[in-house]
Every structure is written in structure tokens, then in C-alpha cells.
mmCIF file of C-alpha atoms in Angstrom:
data_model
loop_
_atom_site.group_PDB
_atom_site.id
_atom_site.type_symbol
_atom_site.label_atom_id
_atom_site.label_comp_id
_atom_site.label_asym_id
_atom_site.label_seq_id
_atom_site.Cartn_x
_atom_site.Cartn_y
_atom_site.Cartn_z
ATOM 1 C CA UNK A 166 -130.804 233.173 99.871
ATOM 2 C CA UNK A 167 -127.754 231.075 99.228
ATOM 3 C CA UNK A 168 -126.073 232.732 102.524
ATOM 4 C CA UNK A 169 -128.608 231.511 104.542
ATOM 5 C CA UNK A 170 -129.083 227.715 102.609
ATOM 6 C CA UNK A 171 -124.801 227.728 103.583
ATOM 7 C CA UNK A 172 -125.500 228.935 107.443
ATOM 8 C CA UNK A 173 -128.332 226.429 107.373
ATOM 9 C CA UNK A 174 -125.999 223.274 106.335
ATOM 10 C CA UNK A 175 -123.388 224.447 108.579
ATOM 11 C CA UNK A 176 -125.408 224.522 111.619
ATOM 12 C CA UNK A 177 -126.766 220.708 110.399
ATOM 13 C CA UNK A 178 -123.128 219.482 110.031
ATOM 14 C CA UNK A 179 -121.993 220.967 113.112
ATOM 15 C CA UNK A 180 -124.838 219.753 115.515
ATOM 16 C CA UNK A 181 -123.772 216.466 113.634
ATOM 17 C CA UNK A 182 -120.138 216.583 114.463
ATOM 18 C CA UNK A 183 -121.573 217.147 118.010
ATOM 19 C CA UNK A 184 -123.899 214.455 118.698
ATOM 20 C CA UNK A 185 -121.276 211.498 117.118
ATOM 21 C CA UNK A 186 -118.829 212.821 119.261
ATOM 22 C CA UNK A 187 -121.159 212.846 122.965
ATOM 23 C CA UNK A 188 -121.847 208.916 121.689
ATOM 24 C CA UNK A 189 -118.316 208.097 121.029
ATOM 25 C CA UNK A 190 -117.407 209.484 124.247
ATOM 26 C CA UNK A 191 -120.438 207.759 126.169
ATOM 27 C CA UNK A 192 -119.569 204.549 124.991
ATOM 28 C CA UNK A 193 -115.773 204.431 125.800
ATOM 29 C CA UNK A 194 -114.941 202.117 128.350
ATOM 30 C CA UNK A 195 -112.239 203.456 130.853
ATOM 31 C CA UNK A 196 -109.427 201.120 131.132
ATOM 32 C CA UNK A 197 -109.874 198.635 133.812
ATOM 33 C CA UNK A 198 -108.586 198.525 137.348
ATOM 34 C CA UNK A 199 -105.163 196.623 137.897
ATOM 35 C CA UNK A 200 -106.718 194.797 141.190
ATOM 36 C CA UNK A 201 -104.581 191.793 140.896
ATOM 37 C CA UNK A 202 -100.976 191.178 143.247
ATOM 38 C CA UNK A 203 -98.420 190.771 140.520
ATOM 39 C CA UNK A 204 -95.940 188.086 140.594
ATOM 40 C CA UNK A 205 -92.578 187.735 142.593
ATOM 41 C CA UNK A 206 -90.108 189.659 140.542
ATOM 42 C CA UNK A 207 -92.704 191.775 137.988
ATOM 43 C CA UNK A 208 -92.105 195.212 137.171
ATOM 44 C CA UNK A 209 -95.561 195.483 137.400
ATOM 45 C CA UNK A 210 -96.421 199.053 139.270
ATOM 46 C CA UNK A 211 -99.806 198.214 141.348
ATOM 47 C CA UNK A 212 -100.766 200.952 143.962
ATOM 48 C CA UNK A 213 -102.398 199.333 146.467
ATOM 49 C CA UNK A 214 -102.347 200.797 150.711
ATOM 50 C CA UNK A 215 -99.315 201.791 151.512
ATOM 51 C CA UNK A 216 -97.868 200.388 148.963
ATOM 52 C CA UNK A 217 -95.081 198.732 151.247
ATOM 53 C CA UNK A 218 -95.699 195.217 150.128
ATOM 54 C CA UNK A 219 -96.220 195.560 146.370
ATOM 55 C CA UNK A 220 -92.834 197.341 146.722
ATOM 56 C CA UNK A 221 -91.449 193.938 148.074
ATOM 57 C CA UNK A 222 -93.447 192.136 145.702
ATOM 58 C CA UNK A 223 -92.236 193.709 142.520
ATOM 59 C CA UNK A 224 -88.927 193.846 143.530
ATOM 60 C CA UNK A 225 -88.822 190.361 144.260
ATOM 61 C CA UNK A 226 -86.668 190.361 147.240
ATOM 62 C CA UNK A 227 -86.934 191.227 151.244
ATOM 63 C CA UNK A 228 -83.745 192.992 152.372
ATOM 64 C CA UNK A 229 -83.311 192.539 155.992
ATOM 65 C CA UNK A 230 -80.774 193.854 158.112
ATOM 66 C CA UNK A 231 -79.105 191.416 160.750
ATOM 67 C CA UNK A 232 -75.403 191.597 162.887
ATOM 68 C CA UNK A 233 -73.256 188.304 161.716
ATOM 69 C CA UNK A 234 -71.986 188.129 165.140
ATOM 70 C CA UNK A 235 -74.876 186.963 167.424
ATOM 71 C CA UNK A 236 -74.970 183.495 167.824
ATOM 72 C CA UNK A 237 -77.306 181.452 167.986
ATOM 73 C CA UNK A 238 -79.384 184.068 166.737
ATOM 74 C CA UNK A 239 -77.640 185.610 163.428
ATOM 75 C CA UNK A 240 -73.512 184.401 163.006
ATOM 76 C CA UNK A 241 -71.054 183.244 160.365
ATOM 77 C CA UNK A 242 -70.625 179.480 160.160
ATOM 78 C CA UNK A 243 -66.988 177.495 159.414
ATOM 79 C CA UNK A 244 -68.211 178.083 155.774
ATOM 80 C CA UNK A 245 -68.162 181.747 156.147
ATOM 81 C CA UNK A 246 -72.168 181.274 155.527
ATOM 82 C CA UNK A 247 -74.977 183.370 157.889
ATOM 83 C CA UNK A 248 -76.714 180.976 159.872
ATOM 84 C CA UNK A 249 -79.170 181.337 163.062
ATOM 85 C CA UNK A 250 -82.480 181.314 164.214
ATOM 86 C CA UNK A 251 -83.731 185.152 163.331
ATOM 87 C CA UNK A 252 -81.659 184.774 159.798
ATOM 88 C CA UNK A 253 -84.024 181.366 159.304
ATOM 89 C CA UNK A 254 -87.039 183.091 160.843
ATOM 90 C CA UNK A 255 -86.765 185.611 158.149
ATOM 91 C CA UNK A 256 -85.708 183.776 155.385
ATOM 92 C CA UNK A 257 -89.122 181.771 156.057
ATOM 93 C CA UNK A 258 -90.813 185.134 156.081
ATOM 94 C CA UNK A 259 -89.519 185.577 152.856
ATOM 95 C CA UNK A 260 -90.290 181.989 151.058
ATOM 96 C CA UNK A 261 -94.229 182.689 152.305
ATOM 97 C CA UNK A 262 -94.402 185.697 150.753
ATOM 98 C CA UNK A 263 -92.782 184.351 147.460
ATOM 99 C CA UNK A 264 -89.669 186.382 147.121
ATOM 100 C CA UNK A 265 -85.898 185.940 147.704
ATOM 101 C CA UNK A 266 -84.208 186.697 151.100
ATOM 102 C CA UNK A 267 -81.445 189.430 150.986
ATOM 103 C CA UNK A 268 -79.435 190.382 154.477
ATOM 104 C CA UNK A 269 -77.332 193.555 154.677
ATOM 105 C CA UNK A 270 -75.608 192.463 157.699
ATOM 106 C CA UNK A 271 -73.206 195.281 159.909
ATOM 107 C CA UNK A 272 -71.378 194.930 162.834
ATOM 108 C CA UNK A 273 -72.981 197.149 165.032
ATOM 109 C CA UNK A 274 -76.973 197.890 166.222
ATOM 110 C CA UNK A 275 -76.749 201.312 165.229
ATOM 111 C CA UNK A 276 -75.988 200.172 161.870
ATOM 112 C CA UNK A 277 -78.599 198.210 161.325
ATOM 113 C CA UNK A 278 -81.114 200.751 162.359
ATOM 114 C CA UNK A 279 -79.377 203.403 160.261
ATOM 115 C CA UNK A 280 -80.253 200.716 157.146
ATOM 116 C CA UNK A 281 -83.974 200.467 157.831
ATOM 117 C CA UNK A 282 -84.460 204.183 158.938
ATOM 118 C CA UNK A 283 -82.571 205.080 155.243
ATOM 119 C CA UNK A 284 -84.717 202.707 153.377
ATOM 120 C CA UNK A 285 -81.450 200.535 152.553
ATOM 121 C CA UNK A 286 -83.505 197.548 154.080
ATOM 122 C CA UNK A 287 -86.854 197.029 154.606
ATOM 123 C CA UNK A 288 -86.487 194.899 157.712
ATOM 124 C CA UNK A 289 -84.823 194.125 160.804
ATOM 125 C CA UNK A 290 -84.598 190.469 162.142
ATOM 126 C CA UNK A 291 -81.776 191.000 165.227
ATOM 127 C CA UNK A 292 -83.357 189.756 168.962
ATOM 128 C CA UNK A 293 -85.584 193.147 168.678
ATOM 129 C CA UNK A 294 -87.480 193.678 171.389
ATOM 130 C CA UNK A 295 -90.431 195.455 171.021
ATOM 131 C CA UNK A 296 -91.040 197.633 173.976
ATOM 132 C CA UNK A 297 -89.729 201.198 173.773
ATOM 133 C CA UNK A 298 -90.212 201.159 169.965
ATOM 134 C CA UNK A 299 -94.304 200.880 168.879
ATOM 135 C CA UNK A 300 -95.190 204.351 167.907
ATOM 136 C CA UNK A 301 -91.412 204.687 166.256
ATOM 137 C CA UNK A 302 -91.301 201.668 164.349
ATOM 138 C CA UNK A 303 -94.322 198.871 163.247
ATOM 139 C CA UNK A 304 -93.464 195.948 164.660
ATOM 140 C CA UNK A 305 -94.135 192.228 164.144
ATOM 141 C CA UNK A 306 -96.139 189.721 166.254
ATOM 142 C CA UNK A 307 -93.552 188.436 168.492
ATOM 143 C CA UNK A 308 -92.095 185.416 167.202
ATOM 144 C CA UNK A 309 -89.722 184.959 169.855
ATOM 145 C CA UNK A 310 -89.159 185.620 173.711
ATOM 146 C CA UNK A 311 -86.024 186.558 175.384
ATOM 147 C CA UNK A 312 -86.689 186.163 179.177
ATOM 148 C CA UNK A 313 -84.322 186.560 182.201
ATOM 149 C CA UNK A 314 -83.322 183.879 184.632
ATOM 150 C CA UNK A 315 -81.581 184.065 188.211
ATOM 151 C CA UNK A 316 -79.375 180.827 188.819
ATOM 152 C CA UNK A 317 -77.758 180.170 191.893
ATOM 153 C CA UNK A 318 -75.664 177.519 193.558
ATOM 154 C CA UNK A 319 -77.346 173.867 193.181
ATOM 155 C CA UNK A 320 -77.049 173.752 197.434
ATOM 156 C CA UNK A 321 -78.630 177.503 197.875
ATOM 157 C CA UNK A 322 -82.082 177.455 199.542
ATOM 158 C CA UNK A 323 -82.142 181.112 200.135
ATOM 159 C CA UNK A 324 -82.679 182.734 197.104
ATOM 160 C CA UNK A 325 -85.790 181.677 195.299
ATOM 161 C CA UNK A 326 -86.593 184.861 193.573
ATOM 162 C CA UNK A 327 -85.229 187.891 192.914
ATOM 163 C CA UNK A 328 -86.694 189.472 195.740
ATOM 164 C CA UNK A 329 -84.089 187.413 197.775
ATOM 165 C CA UNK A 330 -81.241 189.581 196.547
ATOM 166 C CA UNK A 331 -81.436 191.959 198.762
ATOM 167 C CA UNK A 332 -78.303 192.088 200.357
ATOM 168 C CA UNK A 333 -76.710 189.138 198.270
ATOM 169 C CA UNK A 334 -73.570 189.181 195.915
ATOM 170 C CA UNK A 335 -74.399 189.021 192.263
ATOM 171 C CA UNK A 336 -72.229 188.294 189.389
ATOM 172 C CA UNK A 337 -72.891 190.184 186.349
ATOM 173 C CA UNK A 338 -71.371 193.165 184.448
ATOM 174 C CA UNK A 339 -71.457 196.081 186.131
ATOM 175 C CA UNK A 340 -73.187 198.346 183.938
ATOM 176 C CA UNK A 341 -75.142 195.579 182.392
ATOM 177 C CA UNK A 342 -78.753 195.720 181.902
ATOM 178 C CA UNK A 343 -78.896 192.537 184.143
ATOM 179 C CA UNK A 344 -76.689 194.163 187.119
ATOM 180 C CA UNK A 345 -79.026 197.241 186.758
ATOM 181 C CA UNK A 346 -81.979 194.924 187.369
ATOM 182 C CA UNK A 347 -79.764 192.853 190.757
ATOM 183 C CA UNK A 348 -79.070 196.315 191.938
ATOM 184 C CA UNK A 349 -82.398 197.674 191.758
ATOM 185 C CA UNK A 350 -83.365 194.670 193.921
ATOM 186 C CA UNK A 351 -80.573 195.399 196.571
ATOM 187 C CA UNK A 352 -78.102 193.280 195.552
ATOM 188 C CA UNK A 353 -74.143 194.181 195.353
ATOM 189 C CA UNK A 354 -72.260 193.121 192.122
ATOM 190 C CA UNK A 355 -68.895 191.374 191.613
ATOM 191 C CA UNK A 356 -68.194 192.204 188.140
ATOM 192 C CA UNK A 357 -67.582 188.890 185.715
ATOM 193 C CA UNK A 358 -69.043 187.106 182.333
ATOM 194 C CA UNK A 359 -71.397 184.297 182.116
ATOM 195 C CA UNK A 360 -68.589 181.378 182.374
ATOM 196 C CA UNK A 361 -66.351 183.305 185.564
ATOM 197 C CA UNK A 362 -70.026 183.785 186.679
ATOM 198 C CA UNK A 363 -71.022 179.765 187.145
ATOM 199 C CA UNK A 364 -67.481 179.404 188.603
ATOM 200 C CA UNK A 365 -68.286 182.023 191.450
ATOM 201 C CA UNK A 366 -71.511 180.411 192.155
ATOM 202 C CA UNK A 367 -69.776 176.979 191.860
ATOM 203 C CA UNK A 368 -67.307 178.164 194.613
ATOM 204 C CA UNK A 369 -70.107 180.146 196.722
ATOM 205 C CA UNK A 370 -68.148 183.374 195.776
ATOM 206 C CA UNK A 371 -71.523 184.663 194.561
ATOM 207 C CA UNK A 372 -74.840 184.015 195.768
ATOM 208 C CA UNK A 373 -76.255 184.500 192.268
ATOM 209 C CA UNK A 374 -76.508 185.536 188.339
ATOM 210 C CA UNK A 375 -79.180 186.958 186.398
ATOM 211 C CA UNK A 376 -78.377 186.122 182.017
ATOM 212 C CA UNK A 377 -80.388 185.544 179.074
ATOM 213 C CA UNK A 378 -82.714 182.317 179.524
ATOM 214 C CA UNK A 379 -81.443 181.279 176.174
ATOM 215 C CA UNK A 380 -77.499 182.257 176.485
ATOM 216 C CA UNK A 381 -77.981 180.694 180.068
ATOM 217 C CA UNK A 382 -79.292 177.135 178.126
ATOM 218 C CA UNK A 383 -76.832 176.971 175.310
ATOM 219 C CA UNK A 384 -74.053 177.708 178.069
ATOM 220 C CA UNK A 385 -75.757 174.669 180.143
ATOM 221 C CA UNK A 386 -75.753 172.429 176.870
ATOM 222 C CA UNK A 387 -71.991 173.110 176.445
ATOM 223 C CA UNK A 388 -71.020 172.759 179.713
ATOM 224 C CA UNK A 389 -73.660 169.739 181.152
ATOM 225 C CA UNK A 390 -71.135 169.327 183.884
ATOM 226 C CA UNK A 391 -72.454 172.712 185.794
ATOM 227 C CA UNK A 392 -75.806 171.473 186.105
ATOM 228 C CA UNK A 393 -74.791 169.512 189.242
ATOM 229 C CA UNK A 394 -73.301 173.104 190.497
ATOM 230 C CA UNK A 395 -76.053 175.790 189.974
ATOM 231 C CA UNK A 396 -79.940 175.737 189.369
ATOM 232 C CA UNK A 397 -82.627 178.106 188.137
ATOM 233 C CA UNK A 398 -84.770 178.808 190.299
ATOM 234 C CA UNK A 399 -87.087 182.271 188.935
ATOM 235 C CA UNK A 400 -87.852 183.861 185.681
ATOM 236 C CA UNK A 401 -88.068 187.900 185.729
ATOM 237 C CA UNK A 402 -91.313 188.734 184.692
ATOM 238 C CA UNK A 403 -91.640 192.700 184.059
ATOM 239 C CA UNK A 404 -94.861 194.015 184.010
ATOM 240 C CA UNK A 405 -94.551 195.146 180.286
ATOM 241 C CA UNK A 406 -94.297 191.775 178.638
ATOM 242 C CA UNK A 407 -93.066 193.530 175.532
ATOM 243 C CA UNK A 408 -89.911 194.013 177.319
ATOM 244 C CA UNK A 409 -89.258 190.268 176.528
ATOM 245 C CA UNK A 410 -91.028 189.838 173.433
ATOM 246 C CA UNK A 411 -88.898 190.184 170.126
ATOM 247 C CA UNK A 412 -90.371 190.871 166.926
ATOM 248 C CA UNK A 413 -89.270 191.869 163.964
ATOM 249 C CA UNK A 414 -88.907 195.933 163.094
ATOM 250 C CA UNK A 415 -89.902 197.689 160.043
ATOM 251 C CA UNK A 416 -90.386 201.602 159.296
ATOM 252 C CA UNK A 417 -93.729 202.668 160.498
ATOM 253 C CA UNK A 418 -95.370 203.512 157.619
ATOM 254 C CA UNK A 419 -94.529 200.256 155.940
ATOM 255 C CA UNK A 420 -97.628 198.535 157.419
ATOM 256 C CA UNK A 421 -99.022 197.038 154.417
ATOM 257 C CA UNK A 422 -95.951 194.591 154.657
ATOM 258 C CA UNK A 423 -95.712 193.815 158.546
ATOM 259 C CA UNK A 424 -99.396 192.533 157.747
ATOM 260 C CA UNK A 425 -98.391 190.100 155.373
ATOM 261 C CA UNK A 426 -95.636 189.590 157.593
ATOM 262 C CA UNK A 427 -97.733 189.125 160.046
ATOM 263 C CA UNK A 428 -99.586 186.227 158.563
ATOM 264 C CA UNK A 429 -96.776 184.062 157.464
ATOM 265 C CA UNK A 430 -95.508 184.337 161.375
ATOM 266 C CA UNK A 431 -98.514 183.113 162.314
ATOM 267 C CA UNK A 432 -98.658 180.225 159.676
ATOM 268 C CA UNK A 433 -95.410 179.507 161.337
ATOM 269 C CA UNK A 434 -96.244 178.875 164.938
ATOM 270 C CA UNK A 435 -99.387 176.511 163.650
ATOM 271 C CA UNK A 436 -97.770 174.744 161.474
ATOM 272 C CA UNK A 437 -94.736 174.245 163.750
ATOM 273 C CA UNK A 438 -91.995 175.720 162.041
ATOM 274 C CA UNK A 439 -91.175 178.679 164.504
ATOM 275 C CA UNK A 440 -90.937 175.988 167.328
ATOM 276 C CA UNK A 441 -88.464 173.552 165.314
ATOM 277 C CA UNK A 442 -86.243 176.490 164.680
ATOM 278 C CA UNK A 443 -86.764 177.297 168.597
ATOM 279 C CA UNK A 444 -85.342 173.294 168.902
ATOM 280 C CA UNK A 445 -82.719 174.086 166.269
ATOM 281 C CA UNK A 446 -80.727 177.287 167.412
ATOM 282 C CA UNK A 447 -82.339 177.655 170.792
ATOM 283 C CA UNK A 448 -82.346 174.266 172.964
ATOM 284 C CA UNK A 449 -85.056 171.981 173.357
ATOM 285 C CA UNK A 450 -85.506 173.447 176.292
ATOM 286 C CA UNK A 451 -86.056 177.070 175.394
ATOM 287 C CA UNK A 452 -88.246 175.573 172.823
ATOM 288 C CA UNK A 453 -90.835 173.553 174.792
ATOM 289 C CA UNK A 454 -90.428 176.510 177.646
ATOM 290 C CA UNK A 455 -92.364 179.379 175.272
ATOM 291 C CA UNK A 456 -95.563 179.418 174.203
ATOM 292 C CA UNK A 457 -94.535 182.011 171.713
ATOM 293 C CA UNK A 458 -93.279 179.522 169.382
ATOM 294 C CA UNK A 459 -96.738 177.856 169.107
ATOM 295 C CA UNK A 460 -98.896 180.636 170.591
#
């Protein structure tokens, strides 16, 4: 009898232990989700997307990778400091997003990529353009457009497009990019840089030059003397515009962050900071030229 009074309490006590511990367990609250972005510079781990910009975000710094060689675009001033429209461009990028701007700056293109492709930067900012590289990298909405102009002497009624160079003498590099594009319209090349270049055309030497609409209107802004010698008289205009558009470059699976990047370049063109910059490093002219500085 007292065997089965003990089994009886046990069982009691143990359905007990049971129940409290189903309640306890039904009433715990699980910890709450971490939603929130933390603050520039927290160690705070939040997993949100990709993660790409909480990475940027908690680290309190975007590393971007730039030449220091390029002007106007990225260069070394008399004070030895890095100056230029793309380092600007991105140290805006960076202010917006409420973290510090850090460049890792090289010599050489293939550097730079090297740096983003090994995670050593999380950006590039360089005169990128963006054709050839969707798919391979993400890339920015363009904030800036680097378009091709054919100049010729100021008396030449002739040429007034490239489709006039058929036949002509053009003076550009031969294995440029530029002297590819003359020859694939017919036209012969005498081999010389931008300045020679004006001279030649100065001198009807050479019917013609095709350069960078924004090297060819810094050189112009230097040299205001030339513009009673030579004139621009067409823009190339491929039929991939992203062949002209620059943007900046980050690894493709960073997307989270070229989104946020995305917004503050935006915010720039309303609010007219992209096109001030434009009037800064680029020319006035250049500037009121684009629409992709307020576009």
C-alpha cells in the first residue's frame, strides 16, 4: 500500500514539474528583432540584405580606390593633398551616408581594380565608364559623362562630323582609342598629343582631332588664345550611351550599398551639388553642356 501511495505522489509531482515548465516556456518572450541602422562607427552587427551597407555603416568609413594622377578628375595638389572632381564626388557620397571618406589611391588602373576585386576597398571613383562592366561589377547611376569631340581648324567648312573624315588627316595617338574611332571612319593618322595636335590644325597640317570633351575644355581654358584657331564642330554619340557614362564601380554583390549610393547621387544632382563640382574641376562649360549633372 505504501508503494503505490509513493508511485501515486510521484506521478502528481512529476505531471507538476511538467505543466510549470510548458507555462514558463509559453510565456517567454524571444528577444526582439535588431531592425534599427546603427550609427556611423558602432560595432553594432545588424544583418540586413546583403549586408554591404551595414558593413560600411559599422565600420564607419567608405574606402574608395582612386589614381592620384588624373587631373582634374583625382590628382595631388602643391600641398601634396588629393583633390578633383571624382575624389569630391565621393567624399560627398560618403558625408550622405554619415561616415568618413578613406582613398587607397595606386598608380595604375589595374591596381585599383585589384583593390575592389580583393575587398581592400569597397569602391571605385576613377572616370569609370560603365559599359563593358554591368553583369561584372554593380555600378552607380552615372554621375558624370565623358563624351568625345572632333575639332578642326576655325576656317574648315568641310568637316562637320565625323563622317567627313573619310579620307582626312587626323591627329591623335596611333593606337589610341580616339585614332581607332578616326580610322574606323576612314581617316589616316599623324601621330601627336593634344597640344602638337591644335598646332597641326592651327597650321592646316591636320584636318582634325578627336579628345576628351572635358581634356579638350580645360586645354581651351589654358590656352584661350586657340579658340581663334580651331572649333568644335560634332560630339560622337555611340549607340550605347553607357560608353560615355561614368559611374562609380563596386563588387557585384555589394548592392545593398550602390543603393544607398545611389540615393545620395541623386540628392546630388537636385540639389545642385554634382553640377557645382562639374563648374569646379570641369569648366563651366562642361558643366552647363550635361544634363547628367542635374538629370
Amino acid at each position: 500500500m505504501l508503494k503505490k501511495n509513493l508511485k501515486h505522489t510521484l506521478f502528481i509531482v512529476l505531471a507538476l514539474a511538467i505543466a510549470f515548465t510548458v507555462m514558463g516556456c509559453g510565456s517567454a518572450k524571444p528577444p526582439a528583432a535588431n531592425t534599427g541602422t546603427p550609427a556611423p562607427g558602432s560595432t553594432e552587427n545588424v544583418e540586413t540584405g546583403d549586408g554591404s551597407l551595414n558593413r560600411v555603416l559599422n565600420a564607419g568609413k567608405l574606402i574608395v580606390g582612386c589614381e592620384t594622377a588624373w587631373p582634374p578628375f583625382a590628382y595631388m595638389d602643391g600641398d601634396q593633398k588629393l583633390v578633383g572632381f571624382d575624389v569630391e564626388v565621393a567624399a560627398e557620397v560618403a558625408k550622405r551616408l554619415g561616415v568618413e571618406i578613406s582613398y587607397s589611391s595606386s598608380n595604375s588602373w589595374d591596381g585599383i581594380v585589384a583593390s575592389l576585386d580583393s575587398k581592400r576597398v569597397d569602391a571605385i571613383f576613377n572616370g569609370v565608364n560603365i559599359a563593358g562592366r554591368v553583369g561584372k561589377y554593380a555600378m552607380t547611376i552615372p554621375y558624370m559623362q565623358n563624351q568625345l569631340v572632333l575639332t578642326v581648324a576655325a576656317d574648315n567648312e568641310e568637316i562637320k562630323d565625323f563622317e567627313d573624315l573619310e579620307g582626312k588627316v587626323v591627329a591623335n595617338a596611333l593606337e589610341g582609342s580616339n585614332g581607332k574611332l578616326a580610322k574606323s571612319y576612314g581617316a589616316t593618322l599623324t601621330p601627336a598629343g593634344l597640344a602638337d595636335a591644335m598646332m597641326l590644325l592651327k597650321d592646316h597640317r591636320a584636318d582634325a582631332q578627336i579628345e576628351d570633351q572635358i581634356v579638350m575644355a580645360l586645354y581651351l581654358e589654358g590656352k584661350p588664345d586657340m579658340k581663334e584657331f580651331v572649333k568644335q564642330v560634332a560630339y560622337y554619340e555611340p549607340e550605347d550611351v553607357t560608353e560615355m557614362q561614368v559611374a562609380g564601380m563596386f563588387r557585384i554583390e555589394d548592392q545593398e550599398l550602390v543603393n544607398a549610393v545611389d540615393e545620395a547621387l541623386q540628392e546630388m544632382k537636385e540639389d545642385g551639388t554634382l553640377y557645382n563640382l562639374a563648374v569646379k574641376y570641369l569648366s563651366q562649360e562642361v558643366a552647363d553642356s550635361l544634363d547628367v549633372f542635374t538629370k
